[in-house]
XYZ file of C-alpha atoms in Angstrom:
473
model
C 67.899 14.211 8.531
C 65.701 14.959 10.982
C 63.524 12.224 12.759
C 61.377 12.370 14.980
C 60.456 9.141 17.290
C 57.855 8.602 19.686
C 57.640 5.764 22.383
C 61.354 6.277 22.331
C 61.420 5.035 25.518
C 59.509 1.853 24.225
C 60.852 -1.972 23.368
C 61.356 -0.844 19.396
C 61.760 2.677 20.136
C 65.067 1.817 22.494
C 66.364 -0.459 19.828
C 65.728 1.624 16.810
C 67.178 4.784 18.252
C 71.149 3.846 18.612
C 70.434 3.062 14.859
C 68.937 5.640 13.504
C 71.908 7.915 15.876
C 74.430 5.667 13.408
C 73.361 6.467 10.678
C 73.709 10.204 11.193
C 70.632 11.438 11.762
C 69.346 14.014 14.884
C 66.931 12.401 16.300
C 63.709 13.926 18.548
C 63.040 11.658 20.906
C 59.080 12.459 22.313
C 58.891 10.971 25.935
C 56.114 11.307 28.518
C 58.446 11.103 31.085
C 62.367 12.473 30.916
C 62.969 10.940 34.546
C 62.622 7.573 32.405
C 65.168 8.432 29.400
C 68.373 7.629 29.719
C 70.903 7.417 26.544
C 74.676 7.789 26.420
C 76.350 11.160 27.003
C 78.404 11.007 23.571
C 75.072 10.467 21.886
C 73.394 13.557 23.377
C 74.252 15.884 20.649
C 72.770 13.909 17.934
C 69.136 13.843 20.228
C 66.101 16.164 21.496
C 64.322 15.148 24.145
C 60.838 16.510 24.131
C 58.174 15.692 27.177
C 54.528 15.385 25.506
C 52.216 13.162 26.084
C 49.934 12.300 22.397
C 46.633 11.960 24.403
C 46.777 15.980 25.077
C 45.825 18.128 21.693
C 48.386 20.456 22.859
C 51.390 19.827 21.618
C 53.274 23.218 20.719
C 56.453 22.126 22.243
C 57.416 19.921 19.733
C 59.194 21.148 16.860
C 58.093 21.825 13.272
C 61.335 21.472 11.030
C 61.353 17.841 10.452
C 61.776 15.528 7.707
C 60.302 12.306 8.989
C 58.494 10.903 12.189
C 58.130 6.996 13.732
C 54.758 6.341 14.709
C 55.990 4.110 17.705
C 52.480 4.372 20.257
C 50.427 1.832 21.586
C 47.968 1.523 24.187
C 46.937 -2.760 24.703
C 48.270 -2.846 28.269
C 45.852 -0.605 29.854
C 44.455 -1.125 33.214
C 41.918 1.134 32.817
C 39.582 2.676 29.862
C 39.491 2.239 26.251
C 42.733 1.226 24.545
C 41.195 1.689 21.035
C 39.579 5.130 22.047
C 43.261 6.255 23.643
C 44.738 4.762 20.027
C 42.096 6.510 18.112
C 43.090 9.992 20.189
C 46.358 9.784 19.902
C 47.089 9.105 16.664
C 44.486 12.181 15.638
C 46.383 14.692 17.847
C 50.078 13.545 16.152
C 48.359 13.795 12.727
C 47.138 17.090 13.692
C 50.507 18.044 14.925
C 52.366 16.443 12.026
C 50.339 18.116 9.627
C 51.984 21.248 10.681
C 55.691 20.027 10.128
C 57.758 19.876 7.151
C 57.540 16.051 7.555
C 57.892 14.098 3.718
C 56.774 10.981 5.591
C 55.071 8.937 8.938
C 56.201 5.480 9.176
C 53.911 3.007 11.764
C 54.322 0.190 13.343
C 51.301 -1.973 12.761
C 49.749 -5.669 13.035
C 48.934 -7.981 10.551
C 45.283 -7.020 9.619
C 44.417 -9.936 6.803
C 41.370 -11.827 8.307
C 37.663 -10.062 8.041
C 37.152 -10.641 11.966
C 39.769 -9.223 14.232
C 40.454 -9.042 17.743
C 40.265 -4.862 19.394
C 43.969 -4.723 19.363
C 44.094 -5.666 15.696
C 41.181 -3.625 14.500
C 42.544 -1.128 16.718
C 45.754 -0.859 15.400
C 43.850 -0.634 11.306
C 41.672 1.780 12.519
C 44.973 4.189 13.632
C 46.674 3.409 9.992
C 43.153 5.131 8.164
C 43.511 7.768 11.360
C 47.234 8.474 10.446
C 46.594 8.452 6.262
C 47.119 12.261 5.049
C 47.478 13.618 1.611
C 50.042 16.443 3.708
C 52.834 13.649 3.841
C 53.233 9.984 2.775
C 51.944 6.991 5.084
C 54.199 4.157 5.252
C 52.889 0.960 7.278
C 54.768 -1.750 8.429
C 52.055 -4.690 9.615
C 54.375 -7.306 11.816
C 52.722 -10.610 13.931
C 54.702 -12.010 16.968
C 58.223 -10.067 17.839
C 60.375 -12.065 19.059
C 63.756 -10.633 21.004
C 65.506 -10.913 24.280
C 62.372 -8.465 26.610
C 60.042 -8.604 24.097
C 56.538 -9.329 25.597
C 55.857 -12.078 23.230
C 59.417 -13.864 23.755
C 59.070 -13.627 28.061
C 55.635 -15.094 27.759
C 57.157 -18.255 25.509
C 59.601 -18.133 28.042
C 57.390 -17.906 31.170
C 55.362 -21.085 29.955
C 58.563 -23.654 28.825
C 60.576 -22.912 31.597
C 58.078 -23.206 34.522
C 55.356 -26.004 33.318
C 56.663 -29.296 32.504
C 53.044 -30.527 31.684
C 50.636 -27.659 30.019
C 47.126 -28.174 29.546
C 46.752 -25.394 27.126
C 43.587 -23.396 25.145
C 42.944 -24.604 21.652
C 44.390 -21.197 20.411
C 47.756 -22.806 20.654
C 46.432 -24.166 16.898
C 46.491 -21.121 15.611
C 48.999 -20.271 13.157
C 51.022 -17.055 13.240
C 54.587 -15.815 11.335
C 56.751 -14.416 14.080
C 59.476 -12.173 13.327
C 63.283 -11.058 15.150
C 63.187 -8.090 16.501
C 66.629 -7.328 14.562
C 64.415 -7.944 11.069
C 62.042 -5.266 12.390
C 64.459 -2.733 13.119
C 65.810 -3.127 9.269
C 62.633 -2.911 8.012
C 62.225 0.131 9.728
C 65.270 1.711 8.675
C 64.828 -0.049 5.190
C 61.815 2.158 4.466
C 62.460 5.607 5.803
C 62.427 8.110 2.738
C 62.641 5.361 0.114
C 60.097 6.787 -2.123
C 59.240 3.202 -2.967
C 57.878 2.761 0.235
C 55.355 5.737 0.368
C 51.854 5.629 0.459
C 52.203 1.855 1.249
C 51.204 -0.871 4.279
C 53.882 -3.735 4.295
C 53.296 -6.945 5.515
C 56.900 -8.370 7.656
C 57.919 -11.519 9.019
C 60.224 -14.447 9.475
C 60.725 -17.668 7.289
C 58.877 -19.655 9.360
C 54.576 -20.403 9.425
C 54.258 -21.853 12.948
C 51.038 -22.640 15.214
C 51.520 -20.998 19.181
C 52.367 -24.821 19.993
C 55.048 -25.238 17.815
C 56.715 -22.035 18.688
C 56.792 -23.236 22.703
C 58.082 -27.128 21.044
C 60.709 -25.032 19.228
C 61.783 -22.891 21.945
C 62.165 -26.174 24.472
C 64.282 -27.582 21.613
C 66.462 -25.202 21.662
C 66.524 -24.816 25.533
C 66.643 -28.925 25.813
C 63.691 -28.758 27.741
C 61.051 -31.954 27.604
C 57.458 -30.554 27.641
C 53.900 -31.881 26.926
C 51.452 -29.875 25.721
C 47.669 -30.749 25.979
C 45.168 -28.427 24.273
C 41.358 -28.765 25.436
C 38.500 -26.810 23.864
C 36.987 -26.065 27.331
C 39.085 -23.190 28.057
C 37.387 -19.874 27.643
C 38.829 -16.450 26.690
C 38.609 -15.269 30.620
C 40.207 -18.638 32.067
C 42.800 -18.095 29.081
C 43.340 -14.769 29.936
C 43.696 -15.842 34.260
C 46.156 -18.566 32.864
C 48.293 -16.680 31.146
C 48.308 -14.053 34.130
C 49.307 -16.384 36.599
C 51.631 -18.666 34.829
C 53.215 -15.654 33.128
C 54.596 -12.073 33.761
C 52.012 -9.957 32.122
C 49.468 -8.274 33.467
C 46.130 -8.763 33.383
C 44.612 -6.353 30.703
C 47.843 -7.474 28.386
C 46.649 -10.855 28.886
C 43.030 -10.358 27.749
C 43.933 -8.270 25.065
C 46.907 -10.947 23.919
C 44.296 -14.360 24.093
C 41.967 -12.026 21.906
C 44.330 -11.545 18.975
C 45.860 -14.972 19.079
C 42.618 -16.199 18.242
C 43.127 -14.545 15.161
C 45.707 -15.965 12.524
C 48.574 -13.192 11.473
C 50.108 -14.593 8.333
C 51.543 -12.197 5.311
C 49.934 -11.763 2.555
C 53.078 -11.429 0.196
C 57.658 -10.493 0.928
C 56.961 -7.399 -1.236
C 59.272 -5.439 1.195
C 62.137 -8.420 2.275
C 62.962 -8.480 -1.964
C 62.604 -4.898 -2.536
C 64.977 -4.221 0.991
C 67.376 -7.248 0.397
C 66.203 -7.851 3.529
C 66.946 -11.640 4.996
C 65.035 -12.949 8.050
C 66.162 -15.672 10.287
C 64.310 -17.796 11.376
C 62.747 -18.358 14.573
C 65.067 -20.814 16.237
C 67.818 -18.259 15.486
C 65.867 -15.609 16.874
C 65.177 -17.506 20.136
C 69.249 -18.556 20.260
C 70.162 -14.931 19.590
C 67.829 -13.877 22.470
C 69.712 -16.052 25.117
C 72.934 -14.867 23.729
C 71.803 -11.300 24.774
C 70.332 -12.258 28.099
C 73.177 -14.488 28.689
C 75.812 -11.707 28.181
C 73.691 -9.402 30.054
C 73.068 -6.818 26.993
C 69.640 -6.717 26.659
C 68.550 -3.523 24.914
C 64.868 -2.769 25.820
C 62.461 -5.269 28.085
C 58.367 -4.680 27.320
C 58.102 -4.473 31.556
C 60.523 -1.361 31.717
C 58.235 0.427 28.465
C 55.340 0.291 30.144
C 53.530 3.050 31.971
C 53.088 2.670 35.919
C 50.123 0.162 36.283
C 49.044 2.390 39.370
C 48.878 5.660 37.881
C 48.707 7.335 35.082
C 50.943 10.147 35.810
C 54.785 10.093 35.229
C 57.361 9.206 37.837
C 58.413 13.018 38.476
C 55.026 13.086 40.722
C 56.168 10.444 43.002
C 60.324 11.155 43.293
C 59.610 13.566 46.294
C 58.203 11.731 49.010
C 55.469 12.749 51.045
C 56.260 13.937 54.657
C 52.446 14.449 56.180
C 50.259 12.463 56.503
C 52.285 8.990 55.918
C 53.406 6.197 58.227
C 57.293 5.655 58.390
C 59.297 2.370 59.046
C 63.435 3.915 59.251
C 66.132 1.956 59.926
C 70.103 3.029 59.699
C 73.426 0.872 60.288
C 76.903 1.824 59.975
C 78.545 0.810 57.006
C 82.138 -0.105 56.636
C 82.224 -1.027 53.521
C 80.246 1.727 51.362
C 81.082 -0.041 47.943
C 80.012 -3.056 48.813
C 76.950 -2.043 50.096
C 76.033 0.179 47.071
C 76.451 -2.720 44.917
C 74.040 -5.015 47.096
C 71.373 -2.700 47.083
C 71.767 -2.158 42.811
C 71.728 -5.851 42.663
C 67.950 -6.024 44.807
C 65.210 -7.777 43.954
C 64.984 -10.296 41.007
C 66.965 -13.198 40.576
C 68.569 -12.577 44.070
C 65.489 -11.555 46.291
C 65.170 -8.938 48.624
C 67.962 -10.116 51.244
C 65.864 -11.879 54.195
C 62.202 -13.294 54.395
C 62.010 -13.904 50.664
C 59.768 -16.689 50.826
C 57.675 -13.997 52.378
C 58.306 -11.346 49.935
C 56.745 -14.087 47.249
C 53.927 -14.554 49.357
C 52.924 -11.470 49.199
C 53.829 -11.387 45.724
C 51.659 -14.155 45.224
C 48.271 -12.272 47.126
C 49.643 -9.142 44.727
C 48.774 -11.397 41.635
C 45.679 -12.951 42.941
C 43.704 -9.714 43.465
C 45.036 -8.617 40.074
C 48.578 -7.079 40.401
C 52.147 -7.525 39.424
C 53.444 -10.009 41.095
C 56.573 -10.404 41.831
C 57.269 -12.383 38.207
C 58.603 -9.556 36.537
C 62.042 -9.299 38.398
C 64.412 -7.515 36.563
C 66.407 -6.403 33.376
C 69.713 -6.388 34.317
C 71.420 -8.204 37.441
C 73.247 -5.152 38.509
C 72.083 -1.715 36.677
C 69.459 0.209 37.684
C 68.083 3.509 36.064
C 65.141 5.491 36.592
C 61.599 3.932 35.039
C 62.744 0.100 35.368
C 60.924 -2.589 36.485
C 61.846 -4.343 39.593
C 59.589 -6.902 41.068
C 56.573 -5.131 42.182
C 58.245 -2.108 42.544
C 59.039 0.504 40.018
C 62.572 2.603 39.983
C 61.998 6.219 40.308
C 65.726 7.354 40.869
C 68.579 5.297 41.136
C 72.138 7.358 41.821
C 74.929 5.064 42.853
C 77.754 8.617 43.313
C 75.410 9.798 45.768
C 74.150 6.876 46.948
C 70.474 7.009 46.652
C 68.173 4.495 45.646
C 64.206 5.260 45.516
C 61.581 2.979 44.340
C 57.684 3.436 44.300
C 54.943 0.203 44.976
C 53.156 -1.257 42.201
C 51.411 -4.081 43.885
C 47.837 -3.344 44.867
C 47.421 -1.578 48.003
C 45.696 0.794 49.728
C 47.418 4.226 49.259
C 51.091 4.622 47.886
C 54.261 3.572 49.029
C 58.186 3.855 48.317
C 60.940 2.165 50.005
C 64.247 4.396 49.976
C 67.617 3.552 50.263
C 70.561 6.232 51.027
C 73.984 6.119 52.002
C 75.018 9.421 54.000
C 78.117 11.470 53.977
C 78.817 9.626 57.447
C 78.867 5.918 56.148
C 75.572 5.397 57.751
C 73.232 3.130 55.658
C 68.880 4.587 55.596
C 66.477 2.138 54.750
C 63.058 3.948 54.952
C 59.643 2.675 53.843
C 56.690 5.192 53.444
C 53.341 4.763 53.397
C 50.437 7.067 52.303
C 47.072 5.433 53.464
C 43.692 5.855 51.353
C 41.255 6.086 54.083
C 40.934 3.365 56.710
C 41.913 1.076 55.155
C 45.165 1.872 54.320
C 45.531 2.355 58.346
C 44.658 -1.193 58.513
C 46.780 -2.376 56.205
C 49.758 -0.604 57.516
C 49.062 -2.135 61.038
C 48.309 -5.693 59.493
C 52.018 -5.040 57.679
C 53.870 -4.206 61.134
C 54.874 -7.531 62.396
C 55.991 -8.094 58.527
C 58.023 -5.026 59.165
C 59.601 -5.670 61.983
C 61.355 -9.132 60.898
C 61.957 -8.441 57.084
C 62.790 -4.659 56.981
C 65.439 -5.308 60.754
C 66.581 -8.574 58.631
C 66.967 -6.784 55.072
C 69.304 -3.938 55.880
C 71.340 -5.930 58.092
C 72.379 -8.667 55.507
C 72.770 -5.742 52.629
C 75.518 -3.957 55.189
C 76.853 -8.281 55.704
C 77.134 -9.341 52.646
């Protein structure tokens, strides 16, 4: 058959692809951004890469002889606008598209929608299922709570909070009760249903064995990590100092935050296992889930991370905009060394940032990661997927990857941290053996100016210091 699957570049969208390729199908994968794709070569044949973005209501590159699509889109980690607007939007131009395919059936990706109040995201996410409903093709929803998998959002922050407070004093939210799911079980649900005429027409409600409150699931995790934790929950902690909590203490970002403290305020149970009897489909349960996760992390194989899926939080266009870096009008910091030992030096800079730190000054580099967070940025907190890969559209600190080549030697990233104008910091080994580091900066106004001059002494020490020890060691 053929499928067609937005947010392929997404945390389900990377996971469900290899298995949909598997099973035989060609697959369309719809991207906003090809510089961020990356697959296999010996799967290529079985995929279409198409670059469309659903918030545009032109969409007459995609193609019209399919026999099923993956609703895959969401919009909750927004730093600017209306996510339920940009929902509401895109799902009318795909139905508008879709309605012009040979498409038997849509299957979404939903949340748990059982309680009469819900939080934006929620209501958000029922509002796209009556956008999506058509009499031109058959509507299959699956509703899930809390996915839980080695980079999934939900699974860092659980992560974030054991590992790095001994002692919480935690929002009364942590009461509430929710019924996470493996990522694993949601990828067989979503291959369970797809043009089983059982399914049409249908919302499903999926998750694991297990009814747990937020508390338990962070007592559960430390079990399984051996970690000895106390948890206090107060009732004086308000949505906003939840939100700021959650921001600082964990990874996300900011508008995830608020949008996350919202819906766990709201209980995400199923109403029935309709789908796990009719699929033969068998759960495991959440301490597996959390085991299976460190398995994957621990071997280095994890699939898809939530920080590499999301969109640049300092633009809204894609990374093609940014790989060709300004020459007028910026201010330049170059430095070059001699290499004798080119390997070795391609393999420190791929291994950058993260876990291993930027080479020199890094208690300064998490200073300023730590000013990045407080006036509402990155941080340095989301390091980075995998030790020693890099591709285009990953996540590194408070940088973002915008074209990583280790034949020829090139290494480009752009700044997400809050500043004032843009900046990328290049790496490139030369024909010659001679090692460029160069740093670019494009100022917004004065500003900028004075920030670059403010950043000088900063440069001097930790950019001289950085390329030195990444020819060294």
């Amino acid at each position: 058959m053929r499928i067609l699957l937005t947010g392929a570049t997404g945390y389900v969208g990377k996971r469900l692809l290899p298995i949909l390729l598997q099973q035989g199908h060609t697959v369309i994968c719809c991207v906003r951004d090809k510089n961020r794709f990356r697959v296999d070569e010996h799967l290529r044949s079985q995929i279409e890469v198409v670059e469309v973005d659903f918030l545009e209501p032109q969409l007459d590159n995609l193609p019209k002889n399919i026999d099923a699509a993956y609703y895959l889109i969401h919009s909750m980690s927004i730093a600017k606008g209306d996510f339920e607007d940009l929902e509401s939007t895109s799902a009318k131009n795909f139905k508008r598209y879709i309605e012009t395919t040979t498409a038997e059936q849509v299957i979404y990706l939903s949340g748990i929608v059982n309680e009469d109040k819900l939080s934006k995201h929620l209501a958000s996410r029922k509002n796209v299922e009556s956008v999506l409903a058509c009499k031109q093709y058959h509507l299959t929803v699956l509703r899930a709570g809390i996915i839980v998998g080695s980079g999934s959002s939900s699974f860092e922050i659980i992560r974030d909070l054991s590992e790095k407070l001994p002692v919480m004093i935690a929002p009364k939210w942590l009461n509430t009760r929710c019924q996470p799911i493996a990522i694993r079980d949601v990828i067989s649900y979503l291959v369970g249903v797809l043009h089983n005429e059982k399914c049409y027409d249908t919302s499903f409600d999926i998750g694991g064995p297990d009814i747990l409150t937020y508390e338990e699931m962070l007592q559960q995790y430390c079990h399984v990590r051996g970690l000895k934790r106390w948890i206090i929950t107060v009732p004086v902690m308000t949505p906003r100092l939840s939100s700021y909590w959650l921001y600082f203490v964990t990874s996300i970002s900011y508008p995830l935050a608020v949008n996350l403290v919202n819906s766990m305020k709201v209980e995400v149970i199923c109403r029935n296992d309709d789908l796990e009897k009719m699929l033969q489909v068998h759960p495991i349960r959440y301490k597996d889930s959390i085991e299976l996760a460190f398995q994957k992390i621990e071997q280095n194989l994890v699939a898809s991370s939530w920080k590499d899926s999301f969109s640049s939080s300092r633009t809204d266009r894609t990374l093609s905009a940014f790989i060709e870096v300004p020459k007028f009008g910026c201010l330049k910091d170059e430095k070059s060394l001699k290499v004798t030992d080119p390997k070795k030096v391609i393999d420190n800079i791929w291994a950058i940032g993260g876990g291993r730190g930027w080479y020199y000054g890094n208690r300064l580099w998490r200073f300023r990661g730590f000013l990045d967070k407080l006036f509402g940025g990155v941080g340095l907190r989301r390091g980075r997927t995998h030790p020693t890969d890099l591709h285009a559209g990953d996540a590194l600190d408070f940088w973002r990857v915008l074209f990583a080549d280790k034949e020829s030697g090139r290494l480009l990233l752009f700044a997400e941290m809050k500043v004032p104008g843009e900046a990328w910091l290049e790496f490139r080994l030369d024909n010659e053996n001679v090692l460029h580091q160069t740093a670019t900066f494009r100022p917004k106004g004065l500003l900028g100016r004075m920030y670059w001059v403010s950043a000088l002494p900063f440069h001097y020490f930790v950019f001289n210091g950085m390329i030195r020890n990444i020819v060294k060691k």
